[in-house]
C-alpha cells in the first residue's frame, strides 16, 4: 500500500510539473509605427510564471493582425516555446433595458392618456355631425311643406323647416370648429409624445456587439518560479493608413518659406491606441523579406494630370487670388506674450536609405473609429526666390511666385499642400517629388501693382495672296509697367503658332530679344523692372499657307 501511495505522489508531481497552466494577461501598448497602409504595433506584458509549462493568453489585439509578422522576446529565466493566434468574436453584452427614469415615463403616460381622450372627443364630434347630416337630409326630403293645404299650415311648415335647418347647420359648424381645435391639440400632443419617446429610447442601452479581436497564445516553460517575467511582442496590422498634408507658410518675401508636414491618420484595426507613442514612416514593411528584382526603368517626360488644385512642379500653374503683396512687411508694436510651442518641435526625423521616419515626441490617442486625426510631424525652412510671371494671352494679371530651392533634400512624398501667404490662405497645390528638378514653383496670387497689357497692332498686321500661297502677318505688342516702389523680376510668356502641316510655314520676324522655343513656339522674356518703369515688348510672325484652305490664327 505504501508503494502505491509513493507512486501516486510521483505521478501527481509529474502531472503538475508538465501540465499547462493558462494565464490571461493584459498587455500595454508601447509604440506604433505607422506606414502608409499598415502599422507595426509594439506591446509588452508582465506576469508571474510557475514551474513548468504555461500558456499566456493576451486578448484585445487587432482583428487584422498578421500572424506571420508576430515577433516575441522576453526577459527572465524562461523559454518561449511557440505561439498561436486566434480570432475571437465576443458575445453581445446584455444590458438592462428598463432604464427610463420614472419622471420621463410619467410624462409619456400622461401624454398617451391625453392623446387617447382627444381621439375620443374627435370621434364624438364626427359621430354627431353624421347624425346631423342624416337629419338634414331627412328634412330636405320631407313632404310636410308641400302637403300643406292652407297658407297657415304652409307658413308654419316653412318656419319649422328654416329654424330646424339653422339649428342643424349651427350644430354642424360648432362641431367642425371643435374638431379643428382638437386636431391642433392632437398634433401638439403627438409631437411631445414622440420627443419624449425618442428621449426615452436614447436612454435605453441595447445589447452591445463587441468587434472581433485577435487572441495571442504564447507557450512558455520555466524550470523555476519566475516573478515579474517580461514579454515584448510586435505585430503588423492593416486597417491603418496615413497620408501627408503640407502647409507652405510665407510671412515675408525676405524670409525663408516654412514647410510644415502633417500626417492625416485614421485606423479601424479593432484596438484603440490610447496615449500611444507614434512613429510615421514613408516606407512599406516587407513582412516576407522576398528578394526584390529590378525591372527596366524607362525614363520619360512627366505629364501632370489635370486637377482642380494647382499642381506644384517645374511647370507653373497659377491659382488666381487677389491677396498677393510683394513688398509688404508686417509690424506690431504691441507687447508680445510668449508664443505657445508647436507639437512638431518635439518630433525627430530619421533618415535611412529607403525611407524617412518621423518620431512623434508627444503621445496621441487614436481610437479605432476610422476618423481622421491630424498630427504635425516636421517643419523645415526653405530658401526661396520671388518673382512675377504673366501669361497675358490667357490672363493679363501678374502672379507672384515663390521658387523653393533644395526641396529634394527633404525626402518628401506626394501630397496636397495649403499655401498661406501673410496669414491668408491663397490656394492649394500638390507636392510631387517624382518630378525631376531642384526648384518648386508655387503661386502666391495676383499683384495688381504690376500692369500687363497685350494687344494686336492692326496697322502692322496684314493679309495678302501671292500666287497659290496666302500670307498673314501678325504683329503683337505687350506693355509691362512696374508700380512697385522697388525693383521686380518678371517673366512674360507668350507664343507663336507651331505648324502642324507641311504646307504651313511660320516665320518669326521680330521677338524683342525673347527666348524662342521652336518646338513649342513659346516666347519668354525675363525682365528686371525699376520702380514705375514701363517696358514695351513686340513680336511679329509671318504665316504662309495654301490660299484654298482656311486657317485660324490671331
Coordinates of C-alpha atoms in Angstrom, one line a residue:
X1 CA 0.0 0.0 0.0
X2 CA 2.9 2.3 0.8
X3 CA 4.5 1.7 -2.6
X4 CA 1.2 2.6 -4.3
X5 CA 1.0 5.8 -2.4
X6 CA 4.5 6.8 -3.3
X7 CA 3.9 6.0 -6.9
X8 CA 0.7 8.1 -6.9
X9 CA 2.5 11.1 -5.4
X10 CA 5.3 10.8 -8.0
X11 CA 2.7 10.7 -10.8
X12 CA 0.9 13.7 -9.4
X13 CA 4.1 15.7 -9.2
X14 CA 4.9 14.7 -12.8
X15 CA 1.5 15.7 -14.0
X16 CA 1.5 19.1 -12.3
X17 CA 5.1 19.7 -13.5
X18 CA 4.2 19.1 -17.1
X19 CA 0.6 20.2 -17.2
X20 CA 0.0 23.6 -19.0
X21 CA -1.4 26.4 -16.9
X22 CA -3.4 29.0 -18.7
X23 CA -3.0 32.6 -17.6
X24 CA -4.9 35.6 -19.0
X25 CA -2.6 38.7 -19.2
X26 CA -3.3 42.3 -20.2
X27 CA -0.7 43.9 -22.4
X28 CA 0.5 47.5 -22.5
X29 CA 0.8 49.5 -25.7
X30 CA 4.4 50.7 -26.1
X31 CA 4.8 52.1 -29.6
X32 CA 3.0 52.2 -33.0
X33 CA 5.0 52.6 -36.3
X34 CA 2.5 53.7 -38.9
X35 CA 3.2 53.0 -42.5
X36 CA 1.3 54.3 -45.5
X37 CA -1.2 51.4 -45.4
X38 CA -0.4 49.4 -42.3
X39 CA 1.1 49.7 -38.9
X40 CA 3.5 47.8 -36.6
X41 CA 2.3 47.6 -33.0
X42 CA 4.7 47.0 -30.1
X43 CA 3.3 45.8 -26.8
X44 CA 4.6 44.5 -23.5
X45 CA 3.2 42.4 -20.7
X46 CA 4.4 41.2 -17.3
X47 CA 3.3 38.1 -15.4
X48 CA 4.4 35.6 -12.7
X49 CA 5.3 32.2 -14.1
X50 CA 5.0 28.9 -12.1
X51 CA 7.3 25.9 -12.6
X52 CA 6.6 24.0 -15.8
X53 CA 4.6 24.8 -18.9
X54 CA 2.3 27.9 -19.0
X55 CA 0.1 29.3 -21.7
X56 CA -0.1 33.1 -21.7
X57 CA -3.3 34.4 -23.3
X58 CA -3.2 38.0 -24.4
X59 CA -6.5 39.4 -25.7
X60 CA -7.9 42.7 -27.1
X61 CA -5.5 42.7 -30.1
X62 CA -6.2 43.9 -33.6
X63 CA -8.7 41.8 -35.6
X64 CA -6.5 42.4 -38.7
X65 CA -3.3 41.2 -37.0
X66 CA -0.9 39.4 -39.4
X67 CA 0.0 36.2 -37.7
X68 CA 3.2 35.8 -39.8
X69 CA 4.5 39.1 -38.6
X70 CA 4.4 38.3 -34.8
X71 CA 7.8 38.6 -33.1
X72 CA 8.1 37.8 -29.4
X73 CA 11.0 38.4 -27.0
X74 CA 11.3 38.1 -23.2
X75 CA 13.4 38.8 -20.1
X76 CA 13.7 36.2 -17.4
X77 CA 14.6 32.6 -16.7
X78 CA 12.0 31.0 -19.0
X79 CA 11.8 29.6 -22.6
X80 CA 9.3 30.9 -25.2
X81 CA 8.3 27.6 -27.0
X82 CA 5.7 28.6 -29.5
X83 CA 2.7 30.8 -30.1
X84 CA -0.7 30.8 -31.9
X85 CA -3.2 33.4 -32.9
X86 CA -6.9 33.1 -32.9
X87 CA -9.8 35.4 -33.9
X88 CA -12.5 35.6 -31.3
X89 CA -16.0 37.0 -31.5
X90 CA -17.2 38.1 -28.1
X91 CA -20.8 37.6 -27.3
X92 CA -23.1 40.7 -27.2
X93 CA -23.2 42.2 -23.7
X94 CA -26.7 42.1 -22.4
X95 CA -27.8 45.1 -20.5
X96 CA -30.9 46.1 -18.6
X97 CA -33.3 47.9 -21.0
X98 CA -35.6 49.3 -18.2
X99 CA -33.5 52.3 -17.5
X100 CA -36.1 55.0 -18.3
X101 CA -36.4 57.5 -15.4
X102 CA -39.8 57.4 -13.7
X103 CA -40.3 61.1 -14.3
X104 CA -39.9 60.6 -18.1
X105 CA -42.2 57.5 -18.0
X106 CA -44.9 59.5 -16.2
X107 CA -44.8 62.2 -18.9
X108 CA -45.1 59.6 -21.6
X109 CA -48.1 58.0 -19.8
X110 CA -49.9 61.4 -19.3
X111 CA -49.4 62.3 -22.9
X112 CA -50.6 59.0 -24.1
X113 CA -53.8 59.3 -21.9
X114 CA -54.4 62.8 -23.2
X115 CA -54.0 61.6 -26.8
X116 CA -56.5 58.8 -26.2
X117 CA -59.0 61.3 -24.7
X118 CA -58.7 63.7 -27.6
X119 CA -59.2 60.9 -30.1
X120 CA -62.5 60.0 -28.3
X121 CA -63.6 63.7 -28.4
X122 CA -62.8 63.9 -32.1
X123 CA -64.7 60.7 -32.8
X124 CA -67.7 62.1 -30.8
X125 CA -67.8 65.3 -32.9
X126 CA -67.6 63.3 -36.1
X127 CA -70.5 61.0 -35.0
X128 CA -72.7 64.0 -34.0
X129 CA -72.1 65.6 -37.4
X130 CA -73.0 62.3 -39.1
X131 CA -76.3 62.3 -37.2
X132 CA -77.0 65.9 -38.1
X133 CA -76.3 65.3 -41.7
X134 CA -78.8 62.4 -41.7
X135 CA -81.4 64.6 -40.0
X136 CA -80.8 67.4 -42.5
X137 CA -81.2 65.0 -45.4
X138 CA -84.5 63.7 -44.0
X139 CA -85.9 67.3 -43.6
X140 CA -85.0 68.1 -47.2
X141 CA -86.9 65.0 -48.4
X142 CA -89.9 65.6 -46.1
X143 CA -93.3 66.4 -47.8
X144 CA -94.6 68.3 -44.7
X145 CA -94.4 71.6 -46.6
X146 CA -95.6 70.5 -50.0
X147 CA -98.7 68.7 -48.4
X148 CA -99.9 71.8 -46.5
X149 CA -103.5 72.6 -47.5
X150 CA -103.7 76.1 -46.1
X151 CA -101.5 79.2 -46.1
X152 CA -101.2 79.0 -42.3
X153 CA -100.0 75.4 -42.5
X154 CA -97.5 76.3 -45.2
X155 CA -96.2 79.3 -43.2
X156 CA -95.8 77.1 -40.1
X157 CA -94.1 74.4 -42.1
X158 CA -91.6 76.8 -43.7
X159 CA -90.9 78.4 -40.3
X160 CA -90.2 75.0 -38.8
X161 CA -88.0 73.9 -41.7
X162 CA -86.0 77.1 -41.6
X163 CA -85.5 77.0 -37.8
X164 CA -84.6 73.3 -37.8
X165 CA -82.1 73.7 -40.7
X166 CA -80.5 76.7 -39.0
X167 CA -80.2 74.7 -35.8
X168 CA -78.7 71.7 -37.5
X169 CA -76.2 73.8 -39.5
X170 CA -75.1 75.7 -36.4
X171 CA -74.5 72.4 -34.6
X172 CA -72.5 71.1 -37.5
X173 CA -70.4 74.3 -37.7
X174 CA -69.8 74.2 -33.9
X175 CA -68.7 70.6 -34.1
X176 CA -66.4 71.4 -37.0
X177 CA -64.8 74.2 -35.1
X178 CA -64.4 72.0 -32.0
X179 CA -62.9 69.2 -34.1
X180 CA -60.4 71.6 -35.8
X181 CA -59.3 72.8 -32.3
X182 CA -59.0 69.2 -31.1
X183 CA -56.9 68.2 -34.2
X184 CA -54.4 71.0 -33.4
X185 CA -54.2 69.9 -29.8
X186 CA -53.7 66.3 -31.0
X187 CA -50.8 67.3 -33.3
X188 CA -49.1 69.1 -30.4
X189 CA -49.5 66.2 -28.0
X190 CA -48.3 63.7 -30.7
X191 CA -45.1 65.8 -31.2
X192 CA -44.4 66.0 -27.5
X193 CA -45.1 62.3 -27.1
X194 CA -42.7 61.5 -30.0
X195 CA -40.0 63.7 -28.4
X196 CA -40.4 62.0 -25.0
X197 CA -40.3 58.5 -26.6
X198 CA -37.2 59.4 -28.6
X199 CA -35.5 60.7 -25.4
X200 CA -36.5 57.5 -23.6
X201 CA -35.1 55.3 -26.4
X202 CA -31.9 57.2 -26.3
X203 CA -31.5 56.3 -22.6
X204 CA -32.1 52.6 -23.4
X205 CA -28.9 50.5 -23.7
X206 CA -29.3 47.9 -26.3
X207 CA -27.1 44.8 -26.3
X208 CA -23.6 45.9 -27.4
X209 CA -22.0 43.8 -30.1
X210 CA -18.2 43.8 -29.5
X211 CA -15.9 43.9 -32.5
X212 CA -13.9 40.9 -33.4
X213 CA -10.4 40.6 -31.8
X214 CA -7.3 38.6 -32.1
X215 CA -6.1 36.4 -29.2
X216 CA -2.4 35.7 -28.9
X217 CA -1.5 32.4 -27.0
X218 CA 2.2 32.0 -26.0
X219 CA 3.5 28.7 -24.7
X220 CA 6.3 29.2 -22.1
X221 CA 8.3 26.8 -20.0
X222 CA 10.0 27.7 -16.7
X223 CA 12.3 25.5 -14.6
X224 CA 11.6 27.6 -11.6
X225 CA 9.1 30.2 -10.4
X226 CA 9.7 33.5 -12.2
X227 CA 8.3 36.7 -10.7
X228 CA 7.6 39.7 -12.9
X229 CA 8.6 38.0 -16.1
X230 CA 8.7 40.4 -19.0
X231 CA 7.4 39.8 -22.6
X232 CA 7.6 42.1 -25.5
X233 CA 6.0 41.4 -28.9
X234 CA 5.3 43.2 -32.2
X235 CA 2.9 42.5 -35.0
X236 CA 1.8 44.1 -38.2
X237 CA -1.8 45.1 -38.8
X238 CA -3.9 46.5 -41.6
X239 CA -6.9 48.8 -41.3
X240 CA -4.5 51.7 -40.8
X241 CA -3.4 54.5 -43.2
X242 CA -1.8 57.9 -43.2
X243 CA -1.2 60.5 -45.9
X244 CA 0.9 63.6 -45.8
X245 CA -0.5 67.1 -45.8
X246 CA 1.7 70.2 -46.2
X247 CA 1.5 73.8 -45.3
X248 CA 3.7 76.3 -47.0
X249 CA 3.8 79.5 -44.9
X250 CA 5.3 82.7 -46.3
X251 CA 5.3 85.7 -44.0
X252 CA 7.6 88.0 -46.0
X253 CA 9.4 87.8 -49.3
X254 CA 12.7 88.5 -47.5
X255 CA 12.4 85.4 -45.3
X256 CA 12.6 81.6 -46.0
X257 CA 9.5 79.6 -46.6
X258 CA 8.3 77.4 -43.7
X259 CA 7.2 74.0 -44.8
X260 CA 5.2 72.1 -42.3
X261 CA 4.5 68.4 -42.8
X262 CA 1.4 67.0 -41.1
X263 CA 0.0 63.4 -41.0
X264 CA -3.6 62.7 -41.6
X265 CA -4.0 59.3 -39.9
X266 CA -7.1 57.0 -39.4
X267 CA -7.5 53.5 -38.3
X268 CA -10.2 50.8 -37.7
X269 CA -7.9 47.9 -36.8
X270 CA -10.1 47.0 -33.8
X271 CA -7.9 48.3 -31.0
X272 CA -7.8 51.8 -29.6
X273 CA -4.4 53.4 -29.3
X274 CA -4.6 55.4 -26.1
X275 CA -1.7 57.7 -25.3
X276 CA 0.5 55.9 -27.8
X277 CA 4.0 56.8 -28.9
X278 CA 3.8 57.1 -32.7
X279 CA 6.3 56.9 -35.5
X280 CA 5.3 57.7 -39.0
X281 CA 7.2 56.1 -41.9
X282 CA 7.1 56.8 -45.6
X283 CA 8.0 53.2 -46.4
X284 CA 6.2 49.9 -46.6
X285 CA 7.2 46.9 -44.4
X286 CA 8.3 43.8 -46.3
X287 CA 7.0 41.1 -44.0
X288 CA 8.1 38.1 -46.0
X289 CA 11.5 39.5 -47.0
X290 CA 11.3 38.3 -50.6
X291 CA 14.4 39.3 -52.6
X292 CA 13.3 42.1 -54.9
X293 CA 14.0 42.0 -58.6
X294 CA 14.6 45.1 -60.8
X295 CA 12.7 45.6 -64.0
X296 CA 13.8 48.1 -66.7
X297 CA 13.3 51.7 -65.7
X298 CA 12.1 53.7 -68.7
X299 CA 12.6 57.5 -68.3
X300 CA 10.0 59.7 -70.0
X301 CA 8.6 63.2 -69.5
X302 CA 6.1 63.9 -66.8
X303 CA 2.6 64.7 -68.0
X304 CA 0.7 66.1 -65.0
X305 CA -3.0 65.0 -64.7
X306 CA -5.4 68.0 -64.7
X307 CA -6.6 68.8 -61.2
X308 CA -8.9 71.3 -59.6
X309 CA -6.0 72.2 -57.3
X310 CA -2.8 73.8 -58.5
X311 CA -0.1 71.3 -59.5
X312 CA 3.3 72.1 -57.9
X313 CA 6.1 71.0 -60.2
X314 CA 8.6 72.5 -62.6
X315 CA 5.7 73.6 -64.7
X316 CA 4.0 76.6 -63.3
X317 CA 0.2 76.5 -62.9
X318 CA -1.2 79.5 -61.1
X319 CA -4.2 80.0 -58.8
X320 CA -5.7 83.4 -59.2
X321 CA -6.0 85.2 -55.8
X322 CA -6.4 88.9 -55.2
X323 CA -4.4 88.9 -51.9
X324 CA -0.7 88.8 -53.0
X325 CA 1.5 91.7 -51.9
X326 CA 5.2 91.7 -52.9
X327 CA 6.9 94.1 -50.5
X328 CA 4.5 94.1 -47.6
X329 CA 6.2 93.8 -44.2
X330 CA 4.0 93.4 -41.1
X331 CA 4.9 95.2 -37.9
X332 CA 3.3 95.1 -34.5
X333 CA 4.3 97.5 -31.6
X334 CA 2.1 95.9 -29.0
X335 CA 3.6 94.0 -26.1
X336 CA 4.2 90.4 -27.2
X337 CA 3.2 87.4 -24.9
X338 CA 5.4 84.3 -25.1
X339 CA 4.3 82.2 -28.0
X340 CA 2.9 78.7 -27.5
X341 CA 5.2 76.0 -28.8
X342 CA 4.1 73.6 -31.5
X343 CA 3.8 69.8 -31.3
X344 CA 6.2 69.3 -34.2
X345 CA 9.0 70.9 -32.2
X346 CA 9.1 67.7 -30.1
X347 CA 9.4 65.4 -33.0
X348 CA 12.5 63.8 -34.5
X349 CA 13.1 63.0 -38.2
X350 CA 15.2 59.9 -39.0
X351 CA 16.6 59.2 -42.5
X352 CA 17.8 55.9 -44.0
X353 CA 18.5 54.7 -47.4
X354 CA 14.9 53.6 -48.2
X355 CA 12.5 55.9 -46.4
X356 CA 12.1 58.6 -43.8
X357 CA 10.7 58.2 -40.3
X358 CA 9.2 60.8 -38.0
X359 CA 9.1 60.1 -34.3
X360 CA 6.3 62.0 -32.6
X361 CA 7.5 63.4 -29.3
X362 CA 4.1 63.6 -27.7
X363 CA 1.7 60.7 -27.1
X364 CA -1.6 60.7 -29.0
X365 CA -4.9 58.8 -28.7
X366 CA -6.3 57.4 -32.0
X367 CA -9.5 55.4 -31.5
X368 CA -10.5 52.6 -33.8
X369 CA -13.3 54.6 -35.5
X370 CA -11.8 55.4 -38.9
X371 CA -12.0 59.1 -38.2
X372 CA -9.1 61.3 -39.4
X373 CA -6.7 62.7 -36.9
X374 CA -4.2 65.3 -37.9
X375 CA -0.7 65.3 -36.3
X376 CA 2.1 67.7 -37.0
X377 CA 5.4 65.9 -37.9
X378 CA 8.1 68.1 -39.2
X379 CA 8.9 71.7 -40.1
X380 CA 11.7 72.9 -42.4
X381 CA 12.8 76.3 -43.7
X382 CA 13.4 76.5 -47.4
X383 CA 15.3 79.3 -49.2
X384 CA 13.3 80.8 -51.9
X385 CA 13.5 83.4 -54.6
X386 CA 10.4 85.5 -55.6
X387 CA 9.4 86.8 -59.0
X388 CA 6.4 87.5 -61.1
X389 CA 5.1 85.6 -64.0
X390 CA 2.5 86.7 -66.5
X391 CA 0.9 85.0 -69.5
X392 CA -1.1 87.9 -71.0
X393 CA -2.5 85.8 -73.8
X394 CA -4.5 83.9 -71.2
X395 CA -4.7 86.2 -68.3
X396 CA -3.3 89.8 -68.1
X397 CA -2.7 89.6 -64.3
X398 CA 0.8 89.2 -62.9
X399 CA 1.3 86.3 -60.5
X400 CA 3.7 86.5 -57.6
X401 CA 5.5 83.1 -57.4
X402 CA 8.0 81.6 -54.9
X403 CA 10.7 79.4 -56.2
X404 CA 11.6 76.9 -53.5
X405 CA 15.2 75.8 -53.5
X406 CA 16.8 72.5 -52.4
X407 CA 13.4 70.9 -51.7
X408 CA 14.6 67.5 -52.9
X409 CA 16.8 67.0 -49.8
X410 CA 13.7 66.7 -47.6
X411 CA 12.6 63.2 -48.8
X412 CA 9.0 64.4 -49.3
X413 CA 6.2 62.2 -50.6
X414 CA 3.3 63.2 -52.8
X415 CA 0.6 65.1 -51.1
X416 CA -1.7 68.2 -51.0
X417 CA -0.3 71.5 -49.7
X418 CA -2.1 74.6 -48.4
X419 CA -0.4 77.8 -49.3
X420 CA -0.5 80.5 -46.6
X421 CA 0.8 83.9 -47.5
X422 CA 0.9 86.6 -44.8
X423 CA -1.6 84.6 -42.6
X424 CA -4.1 84.3 -45.5
X425 CA -4.8 81.1 -47.4
X426 CA -4.2 81.8 -51.1
X427 CA -4.9 78.4 -52.5
X428 CA -3.9 74.8 -52.6
X429 CA -1.3 72.8 -54.6
X430 CA 0.3 69.4 -54.7
X431 CA 3.9 68.5 -53.9
X432 CA 5.1 65.8 -56.3
X433 CA 8.6 64.6 -55.7
X434 CA 8.5 62.4 -58.7
X435 CA 9.0 65.5 -60.9
X436 CA 12.8 65.8 -61.6
X437 CA 14.1 69.2 -60.7
X438 CA 15.7 71.2 -57.9
X439 CA 13.2 74.0 -57.8
X440 CA 9.5 74.0 -56.9
X441 CA 7.4 77.0 -58.1
X442 CA 4.4 78.0 -56.0
X443 CA 1.9 80.7 -56.9
X444 CA 1.1 83.2 -54.2
X445 CA -1.7 85.1 -56.1
X446 CA -2.1 88.2 -58.2
X447 CA -0.5 91.6 -57.6
X448 CA -2.4 94.4 -59.2
X449 CA 0.6 96.8 -59.0
X450 CA 2.1 95.0 -61.9
X451 CA 0.2 96.0 -65.0
X452 CA 0.4 93.9 -68.2
X453 CA -1.5 94.7 -71.4
X454 CA -1.4 92.8 -74.7
X455 CA -2.8 93.9 -78.0
X456 CA -2.7 93.3 -81.7
X457 CA -1.2 96.1 -83.8
X458 CA -3.7 96.3 -86.6
X459 CA -1.7 98.8 -88.7
X460 CA 1.3 96.4 -88.9
X461 CA -0.8 93.2 -89.4
X462 CA -1.5 92.4 -93.0
X463 CA -3.0 89.7 -95.2
X464 CA -2.0 89.1 -98.8
X465 CA -2.0 86.5 -101.6
X466 CA 1.0 85.7 -103.8
X467 CA 0.2 83.1 -106.4
X468 CA -1.3 80.0 -104.8
X469 CA 0.0 81.0 -101.4
X470 CA -1.6 83.2 -98.8
X471 CA 0.4 85.2 -96.3
X472 CA -0.7 86.5 -92.9
X473 CA 1.5 88.9 -91.0
X474 CA 0.7 89.3 -87.3
X475 CA 2.2 91.9 -85.1
X476 CA 1.6 91.8 -81.3
X477 CA 2.6 94.2 -78.6
X478 CA 2.9 93.7 -74.8
X479 CA 3.2 96.6 -72.4
X480 CA 4.5 95.9 -68.8
X481 CA 4.6 98.5 -66.1
X482 CA 6.0 98.2 -62.6
X483 CA 4.1 100.3 -60.0
X484 CA 6.1 98.9 -57.0
X485 CA 8.4 101.1 -55.1
X486 CA 11.2 98.6 -55.6
X487 CA 12.7 96.6 -58.5
X488 CA 11.0 93.4 -59.6
X489 CA 11.8 90.4 -61.7
X490 CA 9.1 89.3 -64.0
X491 CA 8.8 86.6 -66.7
X492 CA 6.5 87.3 -69.6
X493 CA 5.3 84.3 -71.6
X494 CA 3.6 84.3 -75.0
X495 CA 3.7 82.1 -78.1
X496 CA 3.6 81.9 -81.8
X497 CA 1.9 79.1 -83.6
X498 CA 3.7 75.8 -84.5
X499 CA 2.8 74.5 -88.0
X500 CA 1.2 71.0 -87.9
X501 CA 1.1 70.5 -91.7
X502 CA 3.9 70.5 -94.2
X503 CA 2.4 73.3 -96.4
X504 CA 2.2 75.7 -93.5
X505 CA 5.2 77.8 -92.6
X506 CA 5.6 80.2 -89.6
X507 CA 8.5 82.7 -89.7
X508 CA 9.4 84.7 -86.5
X509 CA 10.5 88.1 -87.9
X510 CA 10.8 90.0 -84.6
X511 CA 10.9 88.9 -81.0
X512 CA 12.4 91.8 -78.8
X513 CA 15.2 89.6 -77.5
X514 CA 12.8 86.9 -76.3
X515 CA 13.9 83.3 -75.9
X516 CA 12.2 81.2 -78.5
X517 CA 11.4 77.5 -78.1
X518 CA 11.0 76.3 -81.7
X519 CA 9.4 73.0 -80.7
X520 CA 6.6 74.6 -78.6
X521 CA 6.5 78.1 -80.1
X522 CA 6.9 79.7 -76.6
X523 CA 8.4 83.1 -76.2
X524 CA 10.0 84.1 -72.9
X525 CA 11.1 87.5 -71.7
X526 CA 13.0 87.7 -68.3
X527 CA 12.8 91.3 -67.3
X528 CA 14.1 93.4 -64.3
X529 CA 11.9 96.5 -64.0
X530 CA 12.8 99.5 -61.9
X531 CA 10.1 101.4 -59.9
X532 CA 7.5 102.9 -62.3
X533 CA 9.4 101.6 -65.3
X534 CA 7.4 100.7 -68.4
X535 CA 8.7 98.2 -71.0
X536 CA 7.2 97.6 -74.4
X537 CA 7.7 94.1 -76.0
X538 CA 6.7 93.3 -79.5
X539 CA 6.9 90.3 -81.7
X540 CA 5.9 89.7 -85.3
X541 CA 5.5 86.5 -87.2
X542 CA 4.5 85.6 -90.8
X543 CA 2.3 82.6 -91.7
X544 CA 2.4 81.1 -95.2
X545 CA -0.3 78.6 -96.2
X546 CA -2.4 77.4 -99.1
X547 CA -4.8 80.1 -100.1
X548 CA -7.5 77.5 -100.9
X549 CA -7.6 76.3 -97.3
X550 CA -9.0 78.1 -94.2
X551 CA -6.6 78.9 -91.3
X552 CA -7.4 80.0 -87.8
X553 CA -4.9 82.5 -86.3
X554 CA -4.8 85.7 -84.2

